[in-house]
mmCIF file of C-alpha atoms in Angstrom:
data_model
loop_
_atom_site.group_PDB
_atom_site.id
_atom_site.type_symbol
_atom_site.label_atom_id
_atom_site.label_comp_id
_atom_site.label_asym_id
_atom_site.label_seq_id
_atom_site.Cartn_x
_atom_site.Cartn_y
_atom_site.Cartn_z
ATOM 1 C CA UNK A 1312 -33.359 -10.335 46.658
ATOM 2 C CA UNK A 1313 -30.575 -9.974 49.341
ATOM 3 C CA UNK A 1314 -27.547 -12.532 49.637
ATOM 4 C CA UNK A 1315 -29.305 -13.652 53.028
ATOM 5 C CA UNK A 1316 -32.785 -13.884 51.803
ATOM 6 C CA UNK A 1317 -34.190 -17.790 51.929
ATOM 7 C CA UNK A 1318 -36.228 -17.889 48.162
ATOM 8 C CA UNK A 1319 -37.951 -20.760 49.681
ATOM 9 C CA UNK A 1320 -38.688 -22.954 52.608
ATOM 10 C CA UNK A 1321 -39.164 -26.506 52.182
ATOM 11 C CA UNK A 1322 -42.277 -28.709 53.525
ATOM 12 C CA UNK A 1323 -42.429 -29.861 57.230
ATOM 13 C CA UNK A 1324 -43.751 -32.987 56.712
ATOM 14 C CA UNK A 1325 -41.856 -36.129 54.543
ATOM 15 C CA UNK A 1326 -42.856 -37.147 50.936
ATOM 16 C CA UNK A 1327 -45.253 -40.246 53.073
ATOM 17 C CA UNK A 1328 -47.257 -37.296 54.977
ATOM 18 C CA UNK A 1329 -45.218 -37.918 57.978
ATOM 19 C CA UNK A 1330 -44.481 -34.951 60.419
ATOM 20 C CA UNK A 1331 -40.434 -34.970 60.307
ATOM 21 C CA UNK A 1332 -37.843 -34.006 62.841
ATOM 22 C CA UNK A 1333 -37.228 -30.275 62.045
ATOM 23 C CA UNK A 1334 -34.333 -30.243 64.882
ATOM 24 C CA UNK A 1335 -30.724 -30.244 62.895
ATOM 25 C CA UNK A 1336 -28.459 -33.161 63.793
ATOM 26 C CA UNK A 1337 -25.458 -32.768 65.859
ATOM 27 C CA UNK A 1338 -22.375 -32.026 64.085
ATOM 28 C CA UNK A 1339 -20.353 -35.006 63.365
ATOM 29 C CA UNK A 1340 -16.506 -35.804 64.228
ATOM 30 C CA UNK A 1341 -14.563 -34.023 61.562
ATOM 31 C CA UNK A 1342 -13.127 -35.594 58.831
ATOM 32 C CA UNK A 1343 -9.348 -36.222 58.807
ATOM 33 C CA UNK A 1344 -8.752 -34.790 55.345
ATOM 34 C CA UNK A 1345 -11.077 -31.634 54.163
ATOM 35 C CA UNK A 1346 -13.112 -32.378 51.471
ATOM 36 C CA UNK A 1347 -16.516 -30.854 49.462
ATOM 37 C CA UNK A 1348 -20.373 -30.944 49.079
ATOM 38 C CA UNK A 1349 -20.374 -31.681 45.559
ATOM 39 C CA UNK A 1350 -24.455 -30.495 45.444
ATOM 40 C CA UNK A 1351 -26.191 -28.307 47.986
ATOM 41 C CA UNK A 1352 -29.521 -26.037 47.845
ATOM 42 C CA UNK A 1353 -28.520 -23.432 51.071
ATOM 43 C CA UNK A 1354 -31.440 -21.037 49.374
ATOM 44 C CA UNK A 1355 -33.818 -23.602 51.055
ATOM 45 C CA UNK A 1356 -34.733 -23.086 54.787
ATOM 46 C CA UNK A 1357 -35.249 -25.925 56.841
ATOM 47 C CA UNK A 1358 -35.820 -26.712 60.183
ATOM 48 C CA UNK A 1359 -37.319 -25.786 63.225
ATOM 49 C CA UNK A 1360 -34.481 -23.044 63.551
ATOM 50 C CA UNK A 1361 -33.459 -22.531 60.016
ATOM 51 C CA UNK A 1362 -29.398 -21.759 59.177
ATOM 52 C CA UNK A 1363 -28.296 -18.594 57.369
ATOM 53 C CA UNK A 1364 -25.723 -20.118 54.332
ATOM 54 C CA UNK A 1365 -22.800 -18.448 56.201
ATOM 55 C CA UNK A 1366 -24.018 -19.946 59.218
ATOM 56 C CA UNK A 1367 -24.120 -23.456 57.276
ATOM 57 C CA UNK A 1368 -20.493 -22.907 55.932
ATOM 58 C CA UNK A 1369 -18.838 -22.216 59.158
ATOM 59 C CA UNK A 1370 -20.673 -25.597 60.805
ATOM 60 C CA UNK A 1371 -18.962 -27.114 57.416
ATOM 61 C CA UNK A 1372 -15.724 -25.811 58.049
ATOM 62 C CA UNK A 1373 -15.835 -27.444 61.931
ATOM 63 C CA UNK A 1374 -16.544 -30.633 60.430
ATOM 64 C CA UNK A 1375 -13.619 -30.846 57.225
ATOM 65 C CA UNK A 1376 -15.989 -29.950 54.480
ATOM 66 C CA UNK A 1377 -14.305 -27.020 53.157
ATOM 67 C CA UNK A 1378 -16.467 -25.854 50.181
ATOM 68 C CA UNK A 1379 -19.966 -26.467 48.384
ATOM 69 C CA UNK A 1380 -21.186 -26.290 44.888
ATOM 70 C CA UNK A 1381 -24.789 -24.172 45.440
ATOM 71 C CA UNK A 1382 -27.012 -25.143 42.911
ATOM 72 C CA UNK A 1383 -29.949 -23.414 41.232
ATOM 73 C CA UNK A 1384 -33.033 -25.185 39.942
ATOM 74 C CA UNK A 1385 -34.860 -21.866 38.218
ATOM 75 C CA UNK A 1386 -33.830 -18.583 36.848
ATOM 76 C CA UNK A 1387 -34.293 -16.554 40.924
ATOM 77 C CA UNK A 1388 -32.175 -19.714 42.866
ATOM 78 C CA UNK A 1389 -29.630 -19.393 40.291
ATOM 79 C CA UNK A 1390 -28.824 -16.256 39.776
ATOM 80 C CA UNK A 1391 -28.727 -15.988 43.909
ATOM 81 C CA UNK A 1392 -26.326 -18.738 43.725
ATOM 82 C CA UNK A 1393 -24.180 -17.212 41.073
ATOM 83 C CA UNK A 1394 -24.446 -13.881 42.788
ATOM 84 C CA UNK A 1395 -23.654 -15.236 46.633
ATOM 85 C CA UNK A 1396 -20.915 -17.893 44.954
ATOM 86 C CA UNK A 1397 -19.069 -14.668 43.759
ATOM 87 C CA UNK A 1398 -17.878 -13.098 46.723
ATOM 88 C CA UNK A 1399 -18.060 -16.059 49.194
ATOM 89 C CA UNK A 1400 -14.980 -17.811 49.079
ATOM 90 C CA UNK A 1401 -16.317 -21.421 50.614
ATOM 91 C CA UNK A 1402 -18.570 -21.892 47.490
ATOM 92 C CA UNK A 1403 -18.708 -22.348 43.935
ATOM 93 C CA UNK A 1404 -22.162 -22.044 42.093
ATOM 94 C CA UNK A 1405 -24.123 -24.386 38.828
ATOM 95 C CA UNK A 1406 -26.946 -22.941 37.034
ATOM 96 C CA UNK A 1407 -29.807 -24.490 35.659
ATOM 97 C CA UNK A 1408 -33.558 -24.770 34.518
ATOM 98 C CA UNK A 1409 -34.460 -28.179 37.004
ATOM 99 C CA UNK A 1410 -36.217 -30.645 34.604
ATOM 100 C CA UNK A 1411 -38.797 -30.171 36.196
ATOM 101 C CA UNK A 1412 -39.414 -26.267 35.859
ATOM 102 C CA UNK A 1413 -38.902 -26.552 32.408
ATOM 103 C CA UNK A 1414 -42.582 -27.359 31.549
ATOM 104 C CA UNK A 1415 -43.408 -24.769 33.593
ATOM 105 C CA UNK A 1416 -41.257 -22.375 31.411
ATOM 106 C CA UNK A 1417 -42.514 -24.372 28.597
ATOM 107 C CA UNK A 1418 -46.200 -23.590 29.296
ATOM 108 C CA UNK A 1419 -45.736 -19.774 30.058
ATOM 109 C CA UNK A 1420 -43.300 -19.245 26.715
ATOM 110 C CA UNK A 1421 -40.701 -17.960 28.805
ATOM 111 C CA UNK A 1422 -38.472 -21.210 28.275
ATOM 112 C CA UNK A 1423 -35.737 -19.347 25.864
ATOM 113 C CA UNK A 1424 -35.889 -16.444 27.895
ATOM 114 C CA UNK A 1425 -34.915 -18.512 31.204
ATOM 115 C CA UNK A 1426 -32.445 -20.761 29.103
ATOM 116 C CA UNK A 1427 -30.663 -17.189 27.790
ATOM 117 C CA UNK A 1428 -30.596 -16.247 31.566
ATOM 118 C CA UNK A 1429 -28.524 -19.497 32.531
ATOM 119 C CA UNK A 1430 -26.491 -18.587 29.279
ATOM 120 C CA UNK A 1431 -25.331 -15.366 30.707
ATOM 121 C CA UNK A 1432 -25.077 -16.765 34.257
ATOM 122 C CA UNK A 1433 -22.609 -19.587 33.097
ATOM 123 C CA UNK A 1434 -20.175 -17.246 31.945
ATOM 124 C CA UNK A 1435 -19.315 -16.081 35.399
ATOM 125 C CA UNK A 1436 -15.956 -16.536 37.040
ATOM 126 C CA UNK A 1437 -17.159 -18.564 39.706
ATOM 127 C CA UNK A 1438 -19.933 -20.425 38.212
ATOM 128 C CA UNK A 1439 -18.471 -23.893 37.393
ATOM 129 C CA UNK A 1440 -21.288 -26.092 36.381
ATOM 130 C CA UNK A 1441 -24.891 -26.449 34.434
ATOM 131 C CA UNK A 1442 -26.991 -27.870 36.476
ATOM 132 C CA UNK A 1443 -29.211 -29.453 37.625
ATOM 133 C CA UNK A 1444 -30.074 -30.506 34.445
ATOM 134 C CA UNK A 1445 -31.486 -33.392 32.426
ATOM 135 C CA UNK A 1446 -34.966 -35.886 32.866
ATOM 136 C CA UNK A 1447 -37.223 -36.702 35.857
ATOM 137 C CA UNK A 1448 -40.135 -38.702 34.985
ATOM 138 C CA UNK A 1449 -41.661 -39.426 38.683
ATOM 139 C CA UNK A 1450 -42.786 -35.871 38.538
ATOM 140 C CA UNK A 1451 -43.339 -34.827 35.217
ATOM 141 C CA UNK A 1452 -46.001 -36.711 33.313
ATOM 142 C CA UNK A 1453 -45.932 -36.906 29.715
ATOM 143 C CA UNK A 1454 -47.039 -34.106 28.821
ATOM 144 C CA UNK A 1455 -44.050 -32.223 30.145
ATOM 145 C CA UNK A 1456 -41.495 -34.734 28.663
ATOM 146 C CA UNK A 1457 -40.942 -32.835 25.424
ATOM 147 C CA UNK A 1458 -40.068 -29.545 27.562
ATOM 148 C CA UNK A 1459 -37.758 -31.449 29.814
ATOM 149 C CA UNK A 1460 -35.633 -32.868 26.790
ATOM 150 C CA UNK A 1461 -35.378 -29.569 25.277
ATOM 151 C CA UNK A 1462 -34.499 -28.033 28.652
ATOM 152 C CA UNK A 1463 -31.661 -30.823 28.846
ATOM 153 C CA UNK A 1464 -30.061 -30.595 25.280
ATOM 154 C CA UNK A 1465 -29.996 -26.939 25.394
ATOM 155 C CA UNK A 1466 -28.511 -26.999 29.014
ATOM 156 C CA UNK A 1467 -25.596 -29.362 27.746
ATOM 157 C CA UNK A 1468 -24.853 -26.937 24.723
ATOM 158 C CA UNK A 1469 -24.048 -24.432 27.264
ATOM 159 C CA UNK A 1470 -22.057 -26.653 29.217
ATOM 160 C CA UNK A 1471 -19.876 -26.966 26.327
ATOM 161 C CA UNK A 1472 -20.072 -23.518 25.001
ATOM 162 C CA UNK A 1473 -18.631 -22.242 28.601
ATOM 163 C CA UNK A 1474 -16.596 -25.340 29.059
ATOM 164 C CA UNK A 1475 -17.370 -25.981 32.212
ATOM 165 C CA UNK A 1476 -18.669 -29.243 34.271
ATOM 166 C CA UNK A 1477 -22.759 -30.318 33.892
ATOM 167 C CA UNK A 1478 -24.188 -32.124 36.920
ATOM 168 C CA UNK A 1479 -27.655 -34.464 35.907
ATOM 169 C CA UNK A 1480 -30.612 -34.710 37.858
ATOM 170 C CA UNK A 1481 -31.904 -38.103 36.944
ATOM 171 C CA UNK A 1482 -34.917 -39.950 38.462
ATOM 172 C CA UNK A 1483 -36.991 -42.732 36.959
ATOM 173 C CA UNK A 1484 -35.133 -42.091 33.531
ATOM 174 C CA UNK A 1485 -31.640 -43.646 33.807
ATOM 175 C CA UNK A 1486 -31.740 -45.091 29.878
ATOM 176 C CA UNK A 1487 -33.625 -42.125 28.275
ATOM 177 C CA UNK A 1488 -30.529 -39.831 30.230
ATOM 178 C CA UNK A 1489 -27.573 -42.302 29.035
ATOM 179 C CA UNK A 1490 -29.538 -42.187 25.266
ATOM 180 C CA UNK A 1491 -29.506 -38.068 25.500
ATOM 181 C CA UNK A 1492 -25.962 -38.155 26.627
ATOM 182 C CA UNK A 1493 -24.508 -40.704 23.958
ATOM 183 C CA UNK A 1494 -26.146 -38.710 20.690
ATOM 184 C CA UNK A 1495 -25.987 -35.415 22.081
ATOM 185 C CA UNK A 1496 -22.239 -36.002 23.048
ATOM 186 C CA UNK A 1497 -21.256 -34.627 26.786
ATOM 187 C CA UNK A 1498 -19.383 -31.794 27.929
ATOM 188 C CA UNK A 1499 -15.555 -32.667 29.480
ATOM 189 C CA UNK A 1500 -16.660 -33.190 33.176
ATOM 190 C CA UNK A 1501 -20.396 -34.635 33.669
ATOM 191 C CA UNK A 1502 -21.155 -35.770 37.037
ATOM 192 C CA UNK A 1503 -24.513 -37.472 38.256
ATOM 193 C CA UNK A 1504 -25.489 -36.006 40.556
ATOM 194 C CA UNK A 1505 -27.016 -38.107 43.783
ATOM 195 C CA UNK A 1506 -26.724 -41.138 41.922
ATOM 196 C CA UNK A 1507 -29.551 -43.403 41.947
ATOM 197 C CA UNK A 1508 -28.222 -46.597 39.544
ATOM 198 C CA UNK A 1509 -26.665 -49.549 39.817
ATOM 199 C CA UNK A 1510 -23.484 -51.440 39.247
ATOM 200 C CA UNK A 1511 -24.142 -51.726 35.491
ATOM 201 C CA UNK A 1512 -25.177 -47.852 34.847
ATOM 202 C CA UNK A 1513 -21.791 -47.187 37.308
ATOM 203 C CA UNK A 1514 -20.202 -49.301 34.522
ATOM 204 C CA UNK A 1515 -21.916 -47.055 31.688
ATOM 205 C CA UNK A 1516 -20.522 -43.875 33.281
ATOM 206 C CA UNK A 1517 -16.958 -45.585 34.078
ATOM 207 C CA UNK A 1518 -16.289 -46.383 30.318
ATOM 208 C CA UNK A 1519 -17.507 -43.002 29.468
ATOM 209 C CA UNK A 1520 -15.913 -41.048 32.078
ATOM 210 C CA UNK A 1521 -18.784 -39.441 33.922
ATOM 211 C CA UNK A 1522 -18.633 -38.726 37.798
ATOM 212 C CA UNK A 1523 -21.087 -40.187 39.938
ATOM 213 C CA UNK A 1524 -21.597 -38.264 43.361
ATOM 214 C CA UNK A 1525 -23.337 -40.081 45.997
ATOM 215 C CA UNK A 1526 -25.539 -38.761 49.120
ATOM 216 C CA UNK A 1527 -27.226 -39.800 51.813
ATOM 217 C CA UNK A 1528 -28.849 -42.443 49.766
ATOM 218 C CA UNK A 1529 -25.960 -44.729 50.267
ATOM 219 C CA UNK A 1530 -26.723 -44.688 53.474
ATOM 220 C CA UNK A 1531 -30.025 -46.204 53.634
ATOM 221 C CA UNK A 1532 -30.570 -50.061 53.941
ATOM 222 C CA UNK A 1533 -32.661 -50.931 51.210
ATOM 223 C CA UNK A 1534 -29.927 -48.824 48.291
ATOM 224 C CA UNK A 1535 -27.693 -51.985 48.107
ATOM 225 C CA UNK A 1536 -27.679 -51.623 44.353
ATOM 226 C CA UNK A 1537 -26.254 -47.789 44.865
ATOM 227 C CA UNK A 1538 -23.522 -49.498 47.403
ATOM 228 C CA UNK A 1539 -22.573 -52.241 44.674
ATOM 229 C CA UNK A 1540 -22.356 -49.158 41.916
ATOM 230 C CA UNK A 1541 -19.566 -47.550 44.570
ATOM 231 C CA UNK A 1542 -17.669 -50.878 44.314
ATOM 232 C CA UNK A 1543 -17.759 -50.500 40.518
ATOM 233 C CA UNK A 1544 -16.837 -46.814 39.526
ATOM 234 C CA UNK A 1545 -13.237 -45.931 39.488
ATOM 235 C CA UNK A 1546 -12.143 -44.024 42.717
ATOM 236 C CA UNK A 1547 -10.979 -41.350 40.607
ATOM 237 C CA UNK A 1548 -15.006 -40.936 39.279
ATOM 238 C CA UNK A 1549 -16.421 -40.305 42.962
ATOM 239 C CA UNK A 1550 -17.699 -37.389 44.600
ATOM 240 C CA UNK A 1551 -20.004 -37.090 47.723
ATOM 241 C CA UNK A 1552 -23.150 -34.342 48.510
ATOM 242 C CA UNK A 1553 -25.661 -33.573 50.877
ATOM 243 C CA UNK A 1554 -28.356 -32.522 48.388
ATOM 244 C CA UNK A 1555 -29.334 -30.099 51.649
ATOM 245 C CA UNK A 1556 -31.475 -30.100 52.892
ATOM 246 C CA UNK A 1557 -32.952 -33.351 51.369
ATOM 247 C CA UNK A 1558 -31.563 -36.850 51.913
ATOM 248 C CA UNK A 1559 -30.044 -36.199 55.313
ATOM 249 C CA UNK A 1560 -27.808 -39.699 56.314
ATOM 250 C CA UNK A 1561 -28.506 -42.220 58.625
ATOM 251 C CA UNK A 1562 -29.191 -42.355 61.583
ATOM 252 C CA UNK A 1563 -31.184 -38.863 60.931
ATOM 253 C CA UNK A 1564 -32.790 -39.528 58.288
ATOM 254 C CA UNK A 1565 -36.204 -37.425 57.580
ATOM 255 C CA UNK A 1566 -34.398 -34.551 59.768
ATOM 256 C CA UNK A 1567 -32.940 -31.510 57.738
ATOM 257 C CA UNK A 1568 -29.812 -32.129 56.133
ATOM 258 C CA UNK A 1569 -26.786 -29.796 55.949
ATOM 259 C CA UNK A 1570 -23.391 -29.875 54.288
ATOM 260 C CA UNK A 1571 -21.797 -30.274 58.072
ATOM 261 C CA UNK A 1572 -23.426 -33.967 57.593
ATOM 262 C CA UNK A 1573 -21.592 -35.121 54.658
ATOM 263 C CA UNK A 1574 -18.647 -36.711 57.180
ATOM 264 C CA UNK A 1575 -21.655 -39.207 57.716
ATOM 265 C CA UNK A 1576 -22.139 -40.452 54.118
ATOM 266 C CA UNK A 1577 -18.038 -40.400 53.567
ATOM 267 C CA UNK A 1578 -17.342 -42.750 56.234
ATOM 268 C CA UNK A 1579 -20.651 -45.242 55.027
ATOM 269 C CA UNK A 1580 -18.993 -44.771 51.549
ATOM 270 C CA UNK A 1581 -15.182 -45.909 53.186
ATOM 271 C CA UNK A 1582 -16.866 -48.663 54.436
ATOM 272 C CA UNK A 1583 -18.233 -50.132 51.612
ATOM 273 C CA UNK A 1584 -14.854 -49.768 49.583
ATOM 274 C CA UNK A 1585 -13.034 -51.474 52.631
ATOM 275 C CA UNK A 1586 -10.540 -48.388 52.339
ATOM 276 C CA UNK A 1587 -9.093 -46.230 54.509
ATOM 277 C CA UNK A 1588 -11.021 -42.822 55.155
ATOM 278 C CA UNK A 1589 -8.353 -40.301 55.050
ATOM 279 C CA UNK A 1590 -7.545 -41.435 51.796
ATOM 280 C CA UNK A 1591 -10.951 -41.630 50.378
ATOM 281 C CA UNK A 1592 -10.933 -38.147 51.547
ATOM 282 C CA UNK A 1593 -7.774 -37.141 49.565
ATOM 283 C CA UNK A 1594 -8.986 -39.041 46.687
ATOM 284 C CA UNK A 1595 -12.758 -37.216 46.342
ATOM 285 C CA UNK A 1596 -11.248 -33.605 47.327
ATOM 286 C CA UNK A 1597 -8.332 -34.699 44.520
ATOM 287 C CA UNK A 1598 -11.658 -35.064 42.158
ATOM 288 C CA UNK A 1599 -14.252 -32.480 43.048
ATOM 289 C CA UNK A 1600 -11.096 -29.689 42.208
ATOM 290 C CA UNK A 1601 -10.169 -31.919 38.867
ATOM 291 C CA UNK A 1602 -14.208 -31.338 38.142
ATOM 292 C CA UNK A 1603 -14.336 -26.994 39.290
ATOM 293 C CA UNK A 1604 -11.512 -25.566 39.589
ATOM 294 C CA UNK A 1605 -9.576 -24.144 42.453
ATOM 295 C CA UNK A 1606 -12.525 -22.369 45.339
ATOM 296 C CA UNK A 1607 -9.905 -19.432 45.564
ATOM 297 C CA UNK A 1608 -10.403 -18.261 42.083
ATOM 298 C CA UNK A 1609 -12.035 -15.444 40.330
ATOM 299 C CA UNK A 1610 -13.469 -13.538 43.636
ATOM 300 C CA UNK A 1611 -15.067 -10.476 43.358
ATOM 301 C CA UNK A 1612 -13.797 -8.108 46.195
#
């Protein structure tokens, strides 16, 4: 596996059997105070011209976005993230067994093994979060749910243990996540990632201190609920992502997504909050660093 390789390409056509756009958007006009892609998978190709990660950084830095957190899903996409995040100063890497590999794991007996391997992998310099961990039951049946819940406690011990952040992957399983979290106990910084509750689950996280990061999602027209959770959280709880190359904004929506994008969701998210966008900017670059850490740390040369 080189630090250029793509370890897999995603599907050309939408999650309704439609063909999608695979042309990438234009880039947007650059934000007036950098900020960062709290959650991004450059290990997927996309498109009908697919972007190298170094490629997809410097179309970042053109646009204000001045670091990403890459994020694994399986033992191979996270140890390229850890290895890539390393020596490339624009991005920091998390670690994780996705909730929805776990079964897999689960089924071959190789779960420990692949939990010991995000173990060792969180201990590196530039690693700064578990993730994405935690419970997805629109593609897991029951069957798998056991798995996933072992997957997710284990994933927040190591959180702890390394003291760093934990960012949640949580679909269709918003009370059994909050349950997990409240008896299990959370690590110091626990972020949601691509948040998909509402105003009272915002509330939830806002008493307990969790970050909620919000994507392209926001964006769409039906997610008023997501846009009335923004109202609620504390400013200093808010982060932004692309999820790339999923979720891309409006007006592209269904075309590939890219960090270079995120000025999109930051101004729909300024909007809703009535507030101005440079300092929205200051305030979620203020956050993302209180959550990992300085990007200039703990290079390898």
């Amino acid at each position: 596996m080189t630090e250029s390789a793509y370890i897999r390409h995603r599907d050309t056509t939408s999650e309704h059997g439609q063909k999608r756009d695979l042309s990438y958007p234009p880039l947007p006009e650059p934000l007036p105070v950098a900020v960062y892609d709290n959650h991004t998978h450059l290990e997927i190709s996309d498109g009908d011209q697919p972007i190298d990660y170094r490629e997809h950084l410097e179309r970042a830095a053109e646009v204000g976005i001045v670091g990403v957190i890459q994020v694994g899903g399986d033992v191979e996409t996270s140890k390229w993230s850890a290895t890539v995040a390393a020596a490339e100063p624009r991005m920091l890497a998390a670690v994780a067994i996705h909730p929805n590999e776990a079964p897999n794991y689960e089924a071959a007996g190789t779960l420990d093994e692949a939990l010991a391997v995000i173990d060792e992998l969180a201990a590196w310099p530039r690693t700064r979060a578990v993730g994405e961990t935690g419970l997805d039951f629109f593609r897991t049946g029951p069957e798998g749910l056991a798995a996933q819940h072992r997957s997710f406690e284990a994933h927040i011990e190591i959180a702890k243990k390394h003291n760093i952040a934990m960012q949640i992957h949580d679909r269709d399983a918003h009370d059994e996540v909050i349950e997990t979290l409240l008896r299990v106990g959370t690590p110091e910084k626990t972020v949601f990632h691509c948040f998909s509750g509402d105003a009272a689950m915002a509330a939830i996280a806002a008493d307990n201190g969790w970050y909620l990061s919000f994507s392209g999602t926001i964006t769409f027209k039906k997610n008023e609920e997501l846009r009335q959770a923004l109202k609620v959280i504390p400013r200093e709880l808010v982060l932004v992502e692309t999820d790339a190359p999923f979720l891309t904004p409006t007006p592209f929506r269904g075309r590939p997504n890219a960090p270079y994008l995120t000025p999109h969701t930051v101004r729909a998210m300024a909007e809703v909050l009535e507030m101005d966008l440079g300092d929205l900017c200051a305030q979620i670059a203020f956050n993302t660093e209180t959550v990992y850490g300085s990007w200039q740390d703990g290079l390898v040369e």
